[in-house]
Amino acid sequence: MKLTNSQKNAVIKLFNAFEKRFENKFSSFKAPTGSGKTFMISSLISEIFSSEILKERKTICVIATISSSKLPESFANKMEEYKEFHKFDDYTIEHIVSPSNSDFKGEEVKEFNLKNNKVFVFGVSSFGKKTIFFQRNILNNFLTEIKDKNYQLIFIRDEAHIGWNEKGDKEEKSKYEKAEYKKFDEKMKEAADFIIEMTATPKNSLNLIEIKEKDLENDDVFLLKYEKDTLPLFDENITNEILIDKAIEEFKKSKKAYQDKIKNDVINPAMLVQITNDSEINKEKSLLFKEGLELLEKKLTNAGLKYLKYIDNSPIVVNTKAPNTLKYASKPDSEIDVIIFKVGPAIGWDIPRANTLLQLRNVSSETLNTQTIGRIRRNPIRNLEWNSEANKYYLWSNYQIPTRESHNYKLKEKFENIHFFSGYIETKNKREMSDWKNYEKDVNDYIENEFYEIIDNFQNENVVIYSGIVSNSNYKVPYRNMISLKIDNIKRKDDLEKYRLELFEEKLIQISNKLNRNIEIIKYVFYLNHEKLKKIYIENIKWIFEKESYKIKNEITPLKRYSIWNPNSNKNYLSTKEIENYGYIQITSEKESELFQVFDSKPERFFFEKFKNFLKDEKVEDVKFFAKMPTLGSQIYFEYPSSETGDIAKSFMDFAIKIYNKEKKQEKTIMIESKSGKNDYNEQKTKDLLNAYRMYTNNFPDSNLHLILHKYYDEGIHEFLSFKNDKKIELKIEENTTKNFKDFFKQIISQN
């Protein structure tokens, strides 16, 4: 088990924030459900402990999370499991919980065992006003000991957006209790040297480290399932009986598909049924709840499915003698087919093999939150590879949802065999632009002109060497001896391998001799300021790919299903019912009058509107396919060398158009990326994209592939940039001038 690219980038950013904690000790961390937040935090803690182990000051970490059920214990257990996957695992983890008032006999309450490289995990309610910990002043004693013994405290606040309401959103605590819990938070933050708030709703973005779902699509592995299937409508007229029958029928199909299509792993998919926590509010509701649950269990038994009822703390298994634990139910090859559970007891529980979620009226919770749906979105494949069957998840519900955040689309049946292009770069055909000479020169200039001053500042800011210890009031990195510092420098050099630090070894030795400073101190400061090296690297070391490097495939099928969030439901969509050959149909609506396309951005919406009007006004019959294309999980993209990072990036196409000219018996593919012109502060990226587009279309002139970059400006200006057979086509049009737009696409469509 290792970090994916997006996870690793997040951990690096968090660690960089830790290194800069003396400038700002607050950071926020936001990531999608199922992206592996616990594993990332575990990796970060290992990295921090590893970097601090040889230094003079001892370090501990406190992780505070909501106290619902066994979440803190589950968090601690996962941290323990993940240790084996880290290079550094010489640290301890302890789950702390306050003794209950009912069981407490008045005996001595032990103080926390403070120890270097230790992680404490607890639920925040352990320090509420009525707890034994509160009454015995355990928290204050703990923080006082940390201060007296000069420990470095890292405070990680999980689910910071939920606050202190441990029983769910519907049950509000008293203002007094909230104030007490707030005091706990404030005390921890005041004592901490570094703070991470893990939250779905950051208070500000000043020091926010965030992974977005779109970031996950660029990973070399797939953490999540992306292809969602639902009923044609969340229809409240569908009875529980019909819904259960349909869900079981489709679930059985998925079980067989797993056996047929997943060869290297033994995975038995699971269906989840989340039931309500408040079924006994009144007699009528309680009766409906019991009737619905009995119907479900009867149907499961008749279908020969084995299930686990995990309600409160009395779990039972039915139709099998398997263990009655969530841990067993989570195993990939568990024989349990269905898990019926309440939210509370199951908080913190992961079950990647689950691919189906059933929501029943009068039985299930009325809302399916992100965490609930996230349970069935994790990729069950052991090495997180892409698998067409493992990529699917199913949501069955007969609740009427008045306002939908997510809209679901399905590729029309007549287009299921359609293919599109994708472009990739063969990295074996590349050469370096400057052979490192300009880079080496610029870094040496930096050393001569700027680095000396940095070293002077480092010396002048109370650098003290005594008894073999190096320290600095700005960087605060005390070492026991020079050997410890040397070990740390070797590690840093390995991490910065791409910058070819060996080129400057001799120069740094010269500085060391000239200033009569230990070489390890010089290296430490040099490596610490690697952002400057990165900037010089990007400016100089660009990879030049030969013409032959640019390849295309013409066998890429679009995603058959995808979902899109509508952040602005009143404005960010347009009707598709007038477009005969529109590629996707909305499956969250049965009525033709409700068919519409939701967009990710304003530029997409405005291009769609223009092109839709073009098709209508010009009565263009040659267009046989037009659609906004999904990007998340899509294989339809074109790689390009990024001057910004020095790496290969991906351009996902927002729109695809298929044209068939009957007279010429010729098919043409037009693919468009749409972006904001106003916010396009990186003109170099635009140049990189256009150069790649030119290379692809030039290399394959017979492919009839046309790649277009569309930029929309808030002032009402559209800009189209494209290459075809080495000919650049460029057009700017005002918002209200449609003639130029029509002429442009007529030219594109008719062009050979």
CSV table of C-alpha atoms in Angstrom, one decimal, residues 120-502:
chain,number,residue,atom,x,y,z
A,120,PHE,CA,-3.0,10.2,21.1
A,121,VAL,CA,-6.4,9.6,19.6
A,122,PHE,CA,-9.6,10.6,21.4
A,123,GLY,CA,-13.2,11.7,21.0
A,124,VAL,CA,-13.8,15.3,22.0
A,125,SER,CA,-16.7,14.4,24.3
A,126,SER,CA,-14.2,12.7,26.6
A,127,PHE,CA,-13.5,16.2,27.9
A,128,GLY,CA,-17.0,17.4,28.3
A,129,LYS,CA,-18.1,19.0,31.6
A,130,LYS,CA,-19.7,15.9,33.0
A,131,THR,CA,-16.8,13.6,32.3
A,132,ILE,CA,-14.3,12.2,34.7
A,133,PHE,CA,-11.5,13.7,32.7
A,134,PHE,CA,-13.0,17.1,33.1
A,135,GLN,CA,-13.6,16.7,36.8
A,136,ARG,CA,-10.1,15.5,37.4
A,137,ASN,CA,-8.5,18.3,35.3
A,138,ILE,CA,-6.8,15.8,33.1
A,139,LEU,CA,-6.6,18.0,30.0
A,140,ASN,CA,-5.0,21.0,31.8
A,141,ASN,CA,-2.5,18.7,33.5
A,142,PHE,CA,-1.7,17.1,30.1
A,143,LEU,CA,-1.1,20.5,28.5
A,144,THR,CA,1.0,21.7,31.4
A,145,GLU,CA,3.2,18.7,31.3
A,146,ILE,CA,3.7,19.2,27.5
A,147,LYS,CA,4.8,22.8,28.2
A,148,ASP,CA,7.0,21.9,31.2
A,149,LYS,CA,8.8,19.2,29.3
A,150,ASN,CA,9.1,21.3,26.2
A,151,TYR,CA,7.4,18.8,23.9
A,152,GLN,CA,6.3,19.9,20.4
A,153,LEU,CA,2.6,19.4,20.0
A,154,ILE,CA,0.9,18.6,16.7
A,155,PHE,CA,-2.9,18.9,16.9
A,156,ILE,CA,-5.1,17.4,14.2
A,157,ARG,CA,-8.8,18.1,14.4
A,158,ASP,CA,-10.8,15.6,12.4
A,159,GLU,CA,-14.3,16.5,11.1
A,160,ALA,CA,-13.8,20.1,12.3
A,161,HIS,CA,-16.9,21.2,10.4
A,162,ILE,CA,-19.2,19.0,12.5
A,163,GLY,CA,-18.3,20.8,15.7
A,164,TRP,CA,-19.2,19.1,18.9
A,165,ASN,CA,-22.5,17.5,18.2
A,166,GLU,CA,-21.7,13.8,18.6
A,167,LYS,CA,-25.2,12.4,18.0
A,168,GLY,CA,-25.9,14.0,14.6
A,169,ASP,CA,-27.2,17.2,13.1
A,170,LYS,CA,-30.7,16.8,14.5
A,171,GLU,CA,-29.7,16.9,18.2
A,172,GLU,CA,-28.4,20.2,19.3
A,173,LYS,CA,-26.4,20.5,22.5
A,174,SER,CA,-27.0,23.3,24.9
A,175,LYS,CA,-25.1,26.6,24.4
A,176,TYR,CA,-23.3,25.9,27.7
A,177,GLU,CA,-22.1,22.5,26.6
A,178,LYS,CA,-21.0,23.9,23.2
A,179,ALA,CA,-19.1,26.6,25.0
A,180,GLU,CA,-17.3,24.0,27.1
A,181,TYR,CA,-16.3,22.0,24.1
A,182,LYS,CA,-15.1,25.2,22.3
A,183,LYS,CA,-12.9,25.8,25.3
A,184,PHE,CA,-11.3,22.5,24.7
A,185,ASP,CA,-10.6,23.3,21.1
A,186,GLU,CA,-9.1,26.7,22.0
A,187,LYS,CA,-6.9,25.2,24.7
A,188,MET,CA,-5.5,22.6,22.3
A,189,LYS,CA,-4.9,25.2,19.5
A,190,GLU,CA,-3.2,27.6,21.9
A,191,ALA,CA,-0.8,24.9,23.1
A,192,ALA,CA,-0.1,23.4,19.7
A,193,ASP,CA,2.9,24.1,17.6
A,194,PHE,CA,1.2,23.0,14.4
A,195,ILE,CA,-2.5,22.6,13.7
A,196,ILE,CA,-4.4,20.7,10.9
A,197,GLU,CA,-8.2,21.0,10.6
A,198,MET,CA,-9.6,18.2,8.5
A,199,THR,CA,-12.9,19.7,7.4
A,200,ALA,CA,-15.5,19.6,4.5
A,201,THR,CA,-16.1,23.4,4.9
A,202,PRO,CA,-12.9,25.3,5.5
A,203,LYS,CA,-13.3,28.7,7.1
A,204,ASN,CA,-10.9,30.2,4.7
A,205,SER,CA,-8.6,29.2,1.9
A,206,LEU,CA,-5.5,31.1,3.2
A,207,ASN,CA,-3.6,27.9,4.1
A,208,LEU,CA,-5.9,25.3,2.6
A,209,ILE,CA,-4.5,22.0,1.2
A,210,GLU,CA,-7.2,20.4,-0.9
A,211,ILE,CA,-7.7,17.3,-3.0
A,212,LYS,CA,-10.5,17.6,-5.5
A,213,GLU,CA,-12.2,14.7,-7.3
A,214,LYS,CA,-10.7,16.0,-10.5
A,215,ASP,CA,-7.3,15.6,-9.0
A,216,LEU,CA,-7.9,11.9,-8.5
A,217,GLU,CA,-8.5,11.3,-12.2
A,218,ASN,CA,-4.8,12.0,-12.9
A,219,ASP,CA,-3.7,9.3,-10.5
A,220,ASP,CA,-2.0,6.2,-11.8
A,221,VAL,CA,-4.5,4.2,-9.7
A,222,PHE,CA,-8.2,4.6,-9.1
A,223,LEU,CA,-9.3,5.2,-5.5
A,224,LEU,CA,-13.0,5.6,-6.3
A,225,LYS,CA,-15.8,4.2,-8.4
A,226,TYR,CA,-17.1,6.8,-10.9
A,227,GLU,CA,-19.9,5.1,-12.9
A,228,LYS,CA,-23.2,5.6,-11.1
A,229,ASP,CA,-26.4,3.8,-11.8
A,230,THR,CA,-29.8,4.8,-10.4
A,231,LEU,CA,-33.4,4.3,-11.1
A,232,PRO,CA,-34.6,6.6,-14.0
A,233,LEU,CA,-36.1,8.8,-11.2
A,234,PHE,CA,-36.0,8.9,-7.5
A,235,ASP,CA,-39.7,8.0,-7.7
A,236,GLU,CA,-41.8,8.2,-4.5
A,237,ASN,CA,-44.6,6.2,-6.3
A,238,ILE,CA,-42.4,3.1,-6.4
A,239,THR,CA,-43.3,0.8,-3.5
A,240,ASN,CA,-40.7,-0.6,-1.2
A,241,GLU,CA,-41.5,-4.1,-2.5
A,242,ILE,CA,-40.9,-3.2,-6.2
A,243,LEU,CA,-37.7,-1.3,-5.2
A,244,ILE,CA,-36.3,-4.2,-3.2
A,245,ASP,CA,-37.0,-6.7,-6.0
A,246,LYS,CA,-35.3,-4.4,-8.5
A,247,ALA,CA,-32.3,-3.8,-6.3
A,248,ILE,CA,-31.9,-7.5,-5.5
A,249,GLU,CA,-32.2,-8.4,-9.2
A,250,GLU,CA,-29.5,-5.9,-10.2
A,251,PHE,CA,-27.3,-6.7,-7.3
A,252,LYS,CA,-27.3,-10.4,-8.2
A,253,LYS,CA,-26.2,-9.4,-11.7
A,254,SER,CA,-23.3,-7.4,-10.3
A,255,LYS,CA,-22.3,-10.5,-8.2
A,256,LYS,CA,-22.0,-12.6,-11.3
A,257,ALA,CA,-20.2,-9.8,-13.2
A,258,TYR,CA,-17.6,-9.5,-10.4
A,259,GLN,CA,-16.9,-13.3,-10.8
A,260,ASP,CA,-16.7,-13.0,-14.6
A,261,LYS,CA,-14.7,-9.8,-15.0
A,262,ILE,CA,-12.5,-9.5,-11.9
A,263,LYS,CA,-9.9,-12.2,-12.3
A,264,ASN,CA,-7.0,-11.4,-10.0
A,265,ASP,CA,-9.0,-10.6,-6.8
A,266,VAL,CA,-11.7,-12.6,-5.0
A,267,ILE,CA,-14.3,-10.0,-4.3
A,268,ASN,CA,-17.9,-10.5,-3.2
A,269,PRO,CA,-19.8,-7.3,-3.7
A,270,ALA,CA,-22.1,-6.1,-1.0
A,271,MET,CA,-25.4,-4.2,-0.7
A,272,LEU,CA,-25.8,-1.6,2.1
A,273,VAL,CA,-29.1,-0.6,3.7
A,274,GLN,CA,-28.8,2.4,6.0
A,275,ILE,CA,-31.7,2.6,8.3
A,276,THR,CA,-33.0,5.6,10.3
A,277,ASN,CA,-31.8,6.4,13.7
A,278,ASP,CA,-35.1,7.8,14.9
A,279,SER,CA,-37.6,5.1,14.1
A,280,GLU,CA,-39.5,5.3,17.4
A,281,ILE,CA,-40.4,9.0,17.4
A,282,ASN,CA,-44.1,8.0,17.2
A,283,LYS,CA,-46.1,4.7,17.0
A,284,GLU,CA,-47.2,5.2,13.4
A,285,LYS,CA,-43.7,5.7,12.2
A,286,SER,CA,-42.4,2.9,14.3
A,287,LEU,CA,-45.0,0.5,12.8
A,288,LEU,CA,-44.1,1.5,9.2
A,289,PHE,CA,-40.4,1.1,10.0
A,290,LYS,CA,-40.9,-2.4,11.4
A,291,GLU,CA,-43.1,-3.4,8.4
A,292,GLY,CA,-40.6,-2.2,5.9
A,293,LEU,CA,-37.7,-3.9,7.7
A,294,GLU,CA,-39.6,-7.2,7.9
A,295,LEU,CA,-40.3,-7.0,4.2
A,296,LEU,CA,-36.7,-6.3,3.4
A,297,GLU,CA,-35.5,-9.3,5.5
A,298,LYS,CA,-38.1,-11.6,3.9
A,299,LYS,CA,-37.0,-10.6,0.4
A,300,LEU,CA,-33.3,-11.1,1.2
A,301,THR,CA,-34.0,-14.5,2.6
A,302,ASN,CA,-36.1,-15.6,-0.3
A,303,ALA,CA,-33.4,-14.4,-2.7
A,304,GLY,CA,-30.9,-16.6,-0.8
A,305,LEU,CA,-28.8,-13.6,0.3
A,306,LYS,CA,-26.9,-13.7,3.6
A,307,TYR,CA,-27.0,-10.5,5.7
A,308,LEU,CA,-25.8,-8.8,8.8
A,309,LYS,CA,-28.0,-6.6,10.9
A,310,TYR,CA,-25.8,-4.1,12.7
A,311,ILE,CA,-28.1,-2.1,14.8
A,312,ASP,CA,-26.9,-0.4,18.0
A,313,ASN,CA,-24.5,-2.9,19.7
A,314,SER,CA,-26.5,-6.1,19.0
A,315,PRO,CA,-25.3,-7.4,15.6
A,316,ILE,CA,-26.7,-10.6,14.2
A,317,VAL,CA,-26.1,-12.6,11.0
A,318,VAL,CA,-28.9,-14.3,9.1
A,319,ASN,CA,-28.8,-17.2,6.7
A,320,THR,CA,-25.1,-17.9,7.6
A,321,LYS,CA,-22.8,-18.8,10.5
A,322,ALA,CA,-20.3,-16.1,9.5
A,323,PRO,CA,-18.9,-13.7,12.2
A,324,ASN,CA,-21.3,-10.9,13.2
A,325,THR,CA,-18.8,-8.1,13.0
A,326,LEU,CA,-18.3,-5.2,10.6
A,327,LYS,CA,-14.6,-6.1,10.4
A,328,TYR,CA,-15.5,-9.5,8.9
A,329,ALA,CA,-18.2,-7.9,6.6
A,330,SER,CA,-15.5,-5.6,5.2
A,331,LYS,CA,-13.3,-8.4,4.0
A,332,PRO,CA,-13.2,-8.6,0.2
A,333,ASP,CA,-14.2,-12.3,0.2
A,334,SER,CA,-16.8,-12.1,3.0
A,335,GLU,CA,-19.8,-14.3,2.4
A,336,ILE,CA,-22.1,-11.7,3.8
A,337,ASP,CA,-24.1,-10.1,0.9
A,338,VAL,CA,-26.1,-7.4,2.6
A,339,ILE,CA,-25.4,-5.2,5.6
A,340,ILE,CA,-28.3,-3.4,7.4
A,341,PHE,CA,-26.9,-0.7,9.6
A,342,LYS,CA,-27.5,2.5,11.5
A,343,VAL,CA,-25.2,5.5,10.9
A,344,GLY,CA,-24.0,5.8,14.5
A,345,PRO,CA,-22.6,2.3,15.1
A,346,ALA,CA,-21.0,2.3,11.6
A,347,ILE,CA,-19.2,5.6,11.7
A,348,GLY,CA,-15.6,5.2,10.6
A,349,TRP,CA,-16.3,1.8,8.9
A,350,ASP,CA,-14.9,1.1,5.5
A,351,ILE,CA,-16.2,-1.6,3.1
A,352,PRO,CA,-14.7,-1.0,-0.4
A,353,ARG,CA,-16.4,-4.2,-1.8
A,354,ALA,CA,-19.8,-2.5,-1.3
A,355,ASN,CA,-21.2,-1.4,-4.7
A,356,THR,CA,-25.0,-1.0,-3.9
A,357,LEU,CA,-26.9,1.3,-1.6
A,358,LEU,CA,-30.6,0.8,-1.0
A,359,GLN,CA,-32.7,3.6,0.5
A,360,LEU,CA,-36.2,2.6,1.5
A,361,ARG,CA,-39.1,4.9,2.4
A,362,ASN,CA,-40.0,4.7,6.2
A,363,VAL,CA,-37.0,2.5,6.8
A,364,SER,CA,-33.8,4.3,5.7
A,365,SER,CA,-32.5,7.7,6.6
A,366,GLU,CA,-34.2,10.5,4.7
A,367,THR,CA,-31.0,11.9,3.4
A,368,LEU,CA,-28.0,10.2,1.9
A,369,ASN,CA,-25.0,12.3,2.9
A,370,THR,CA,-21.6,12.3,1.3
A,371,GLN,CA,-20.1,9.9,3.8
A,372,THR,CA,-22.9,7.4,3.2
A,373,ILE,CA,-22.6,7.4,-0.5
A,374,GLY,CA,-18.8,7.4,-0.1
A,375,ARG,CA,-19.0,3.9,1.4
A,376,ILE,CA,-20.0,2.4,-2.0
A,377,ARG,CA,-17.6,4.5,-4.0
A,378,ARG,CA,-14.3,3.0,-2.9
A,379,ASN,CA,-12.4,0.9,-5.4
A,380,PRO,CA,-12.3,-2.7,-4.2
A,381,ILE,CA,-9.5,-3.9,-6.4
A,382,ARG,CA,-6.4,-4.6,-4.3
A,383,ASN,CA,-3.9,-2.7,-6.5
A,384,LEU,CA,-6.6,0.0,-7.3
A,385,GLU,CA,-6.4,-0.7,-11.0
A,386,TRP,CA,-9.2,0.3,-13.4
A,387,ASN,CA,-11.9,-2.4,-13.9
A,388,SER,CA,-15.1,-1.8,-15.8
A,389,GLU,CA,-17.2,-3.7,-13.3
A,390,ALA,CA,-15.5,-2.5,-10.1
A,391,ASN,CA,-16.0,1.1,-11.4
A,392,LYS,CA,-19.8,0.8,-11.1
A,393,TYR,CA,-21.9,1.7,-8.1
A,394,TYR,CA,-25.7,1.5,-7.7
A,395,LEU,CA,-28.1,3.7,-5.8
A,396,TRP,CA,-31.7,2.6,-5.4
A,397,SER,CA,-34.2,4.9,-3.7
A,398,ASN,CA,-37.9,5.7,-3.6
A,399,TYR,CA,-37.5,9.0,-1.8
A,400,GLN,CA,-38.5,12.1,-3.8
A,401,ILE,CA,-35.6,14.5,-3.7
A,402,PRO,CA,-36.9,18.0,-4.3
A,403,THR,CA,-33.6,19.6,-5.1
A,404,ARG,CA,-30.8,17.6,-6.6
A,405,GLU,CA,-27.1,18.5,-6.3
A,406,SER,CA,-26.0,15.7,-8.5
A,407,HIS,CA,-27.2,15.0,-12.1
A,408,ASN,CA,-26.7,11.7,-13.8
A,409,TYR,CA,-26.2,11.0,-17.5
A,410,LYS,CA,-26.2,7.9,-19.7
A,411,LEU,CA,-24.7,7.5,-23.2
A,412,LYS,CA,-27.6,7.0,-25.7
A,413,GLU,CA,-27.8,3.4,-26.8
A,414,LYS,CA,-27.2,4.3,-30.5
A,415,PHE,CA,-23.8,5.8,-29.6
A,416,GLU,CA,-22.6,2.9,-27.5
A,417,ASN,CA,-20.2,1.8,-30.3
A,418,ILE,CA,-18.9,5.3,-31.0
A,419,HIS,CA,-15.1,5.9,-30.7
A,420,PHE,CA,-13.1,9.0,-30.1
A,421,PHE,CA,-9.4,10.0,-30.1
A,422,SER,CA,-7.0,10.2,-27.3
A,423,GLY,CA,-3.5,11.5,-27.4
A,424,TYR,CA,-0.4,10.3,-25.5
A,425,ILE,CA,3.3,11.0,-25.5
A,426,GLU,CA,5.9,8.3,-25.7
A,427,THR,CA,8.5,9.5,-23.2
A,428,LYS,CA,11.3,7.4,-24.7
A,429,ASN,CA,11.5,9.9,-27.6
A,430,LYS,CA,12.5,13.0,-25.7
A,431,ARG,CA,15.6,15.1,-25.2
A,432,GLU,CA,16.7,17.8,-22.8
A,433,MET,CA,16.6,21.4,-24.1
A,434,SER,CA,19.7,22.8,-22.4
A,435,ASP,CA,21.7,19.7,-21.3
A,436,TRP,CA,21.6,21.2,-17.8
A,437,LYS,CA,24.2,23.9,-18.7
A,438,ASN,CA,21.9,26.9,-18.4
A,439,TYR,CA,20.4,25.4,-15.2
A,440,GLU,CA,23.8,24.9,-13.6
A,441,LYS,CA,24.9,28.4,-14.6
A,442,ASP,CA,21.7,30.0,-13.1
A,443,VAL,CA,21.9,28.1,-9.9
A,444,ASN,CA,25.6,29.1,-9.5
A,445,ASP,CA,24.6,32.7,-10.1
A,446,TYR,CA,21.9,32.3,-7.4
A,447,ILE,CA,24.5,30.9,-5.0
A,448,GLU,CA,26.9,33.8,-5.7
A,449,ASN,CA,24.3,36.6,-5.6
A,450,GLU,CA,21.6,35.4,-3.1
A,451,PHE,CA,22.7,32.4,-1.2
A,452,TYR,CA,25.6,34.1,0.5
A,453,GLU,CA,23.1,36.6,1.9
A,454,ILE,CA,20.8,33.8,3.1
A,455,ILE,CA,23.7,32.2,4.9
A,456,ASP,CA,24.6,35.5,6.5
A,457,ASN,CA,21.0,35.9,7.7
A,458,PHE,CA,21.1,32.4,9.1
A,459,GLN,CA,24.3,33.2,11.0
A,460,ASN,CA,23.1,36.6,12.2
A,461,GLU,CA,19.8,35.3,13.6
A,462,ASN,CA,21.2,33.6,16.7
A,463,VAL,CA,22.8,30.5,15.1
A,464,VAL,CA,24.5,28.8,18.0
A,465,ILE,CA,26.8,25.8,17.9
A,466,TYR,CA,27.6,24.4,21.2
A,467,SER,CA,28.0,20.8,22.4
A,468,GLY,CA,27.5,19.7,18.8
A,469,ILE,CA,24.1,21.2,18.6
A,470,VAL,CA,22.9,23.4,15.7
A,471,SER,CA,19.9,25.7,16.2
A,472,ASN,CA,18.4,28.8,14.7
A,473,SER,CA,15.6,31.0,16.0
A,474,ASN,CA,14.0,31.2,12.6
A,475,TYR,CA,14.2,27.6,11.4
A,476,LYS,CA,14.1,26.0,14.9
A,477,VAL,CA,15.8,22.8,13.9
A,478,PRO,CA,18.0,21.7,16.8
A,479,TYR,CA,20.3,18.6,16.2
A,480,ARG,CA,22.0,16.5,18.8
A,481,ASN,CA,25.2,16.4,16.7
A,482,MET,CA,26.6,16.9,13.2
A,483,ILE,CA,26.0,13.2,12.3
A,484,SER,CA,22.3,13.7,12.9
A,485,LEU,CA,22.3,16.7,10.6
A,486,LYS,CA,24.2,14.8,7.9
A,487,ILE,CA,21.7,12.0,8.0
A,488,ASP,CA,18.9,14.5,7.6
A,489,ASN,CA,20.7,16.2,4.7
A,490,ILE,CA,21.1,12.9,2.9
A,491,LYS,CA,17.4,12.3,3.1
A,492,ARG,CA,16.6,15.8,1.9
A,493,LYS,CA,19.0,15.4,-1.1
A,494,ASP,CA,17.3,12.1,-2.1
A,495,ASP,CA,13.9,13.9,-2.0
A,496,LEU,CA,15.2,16.6,-4.2
A,497,GLU,CA,16.9,14.3,-6.7
A,498,LYS,CA,15.4,15.8,-9.8
A,499,TYR,CA,17.3,19.1,-9.2
A,500,ARG,CA,20.7,17.4,-9.6
A,501,LEU,CA,22.2,18.7,-6.4
A,502,GLU,CA,25.5,16.9,-7.0
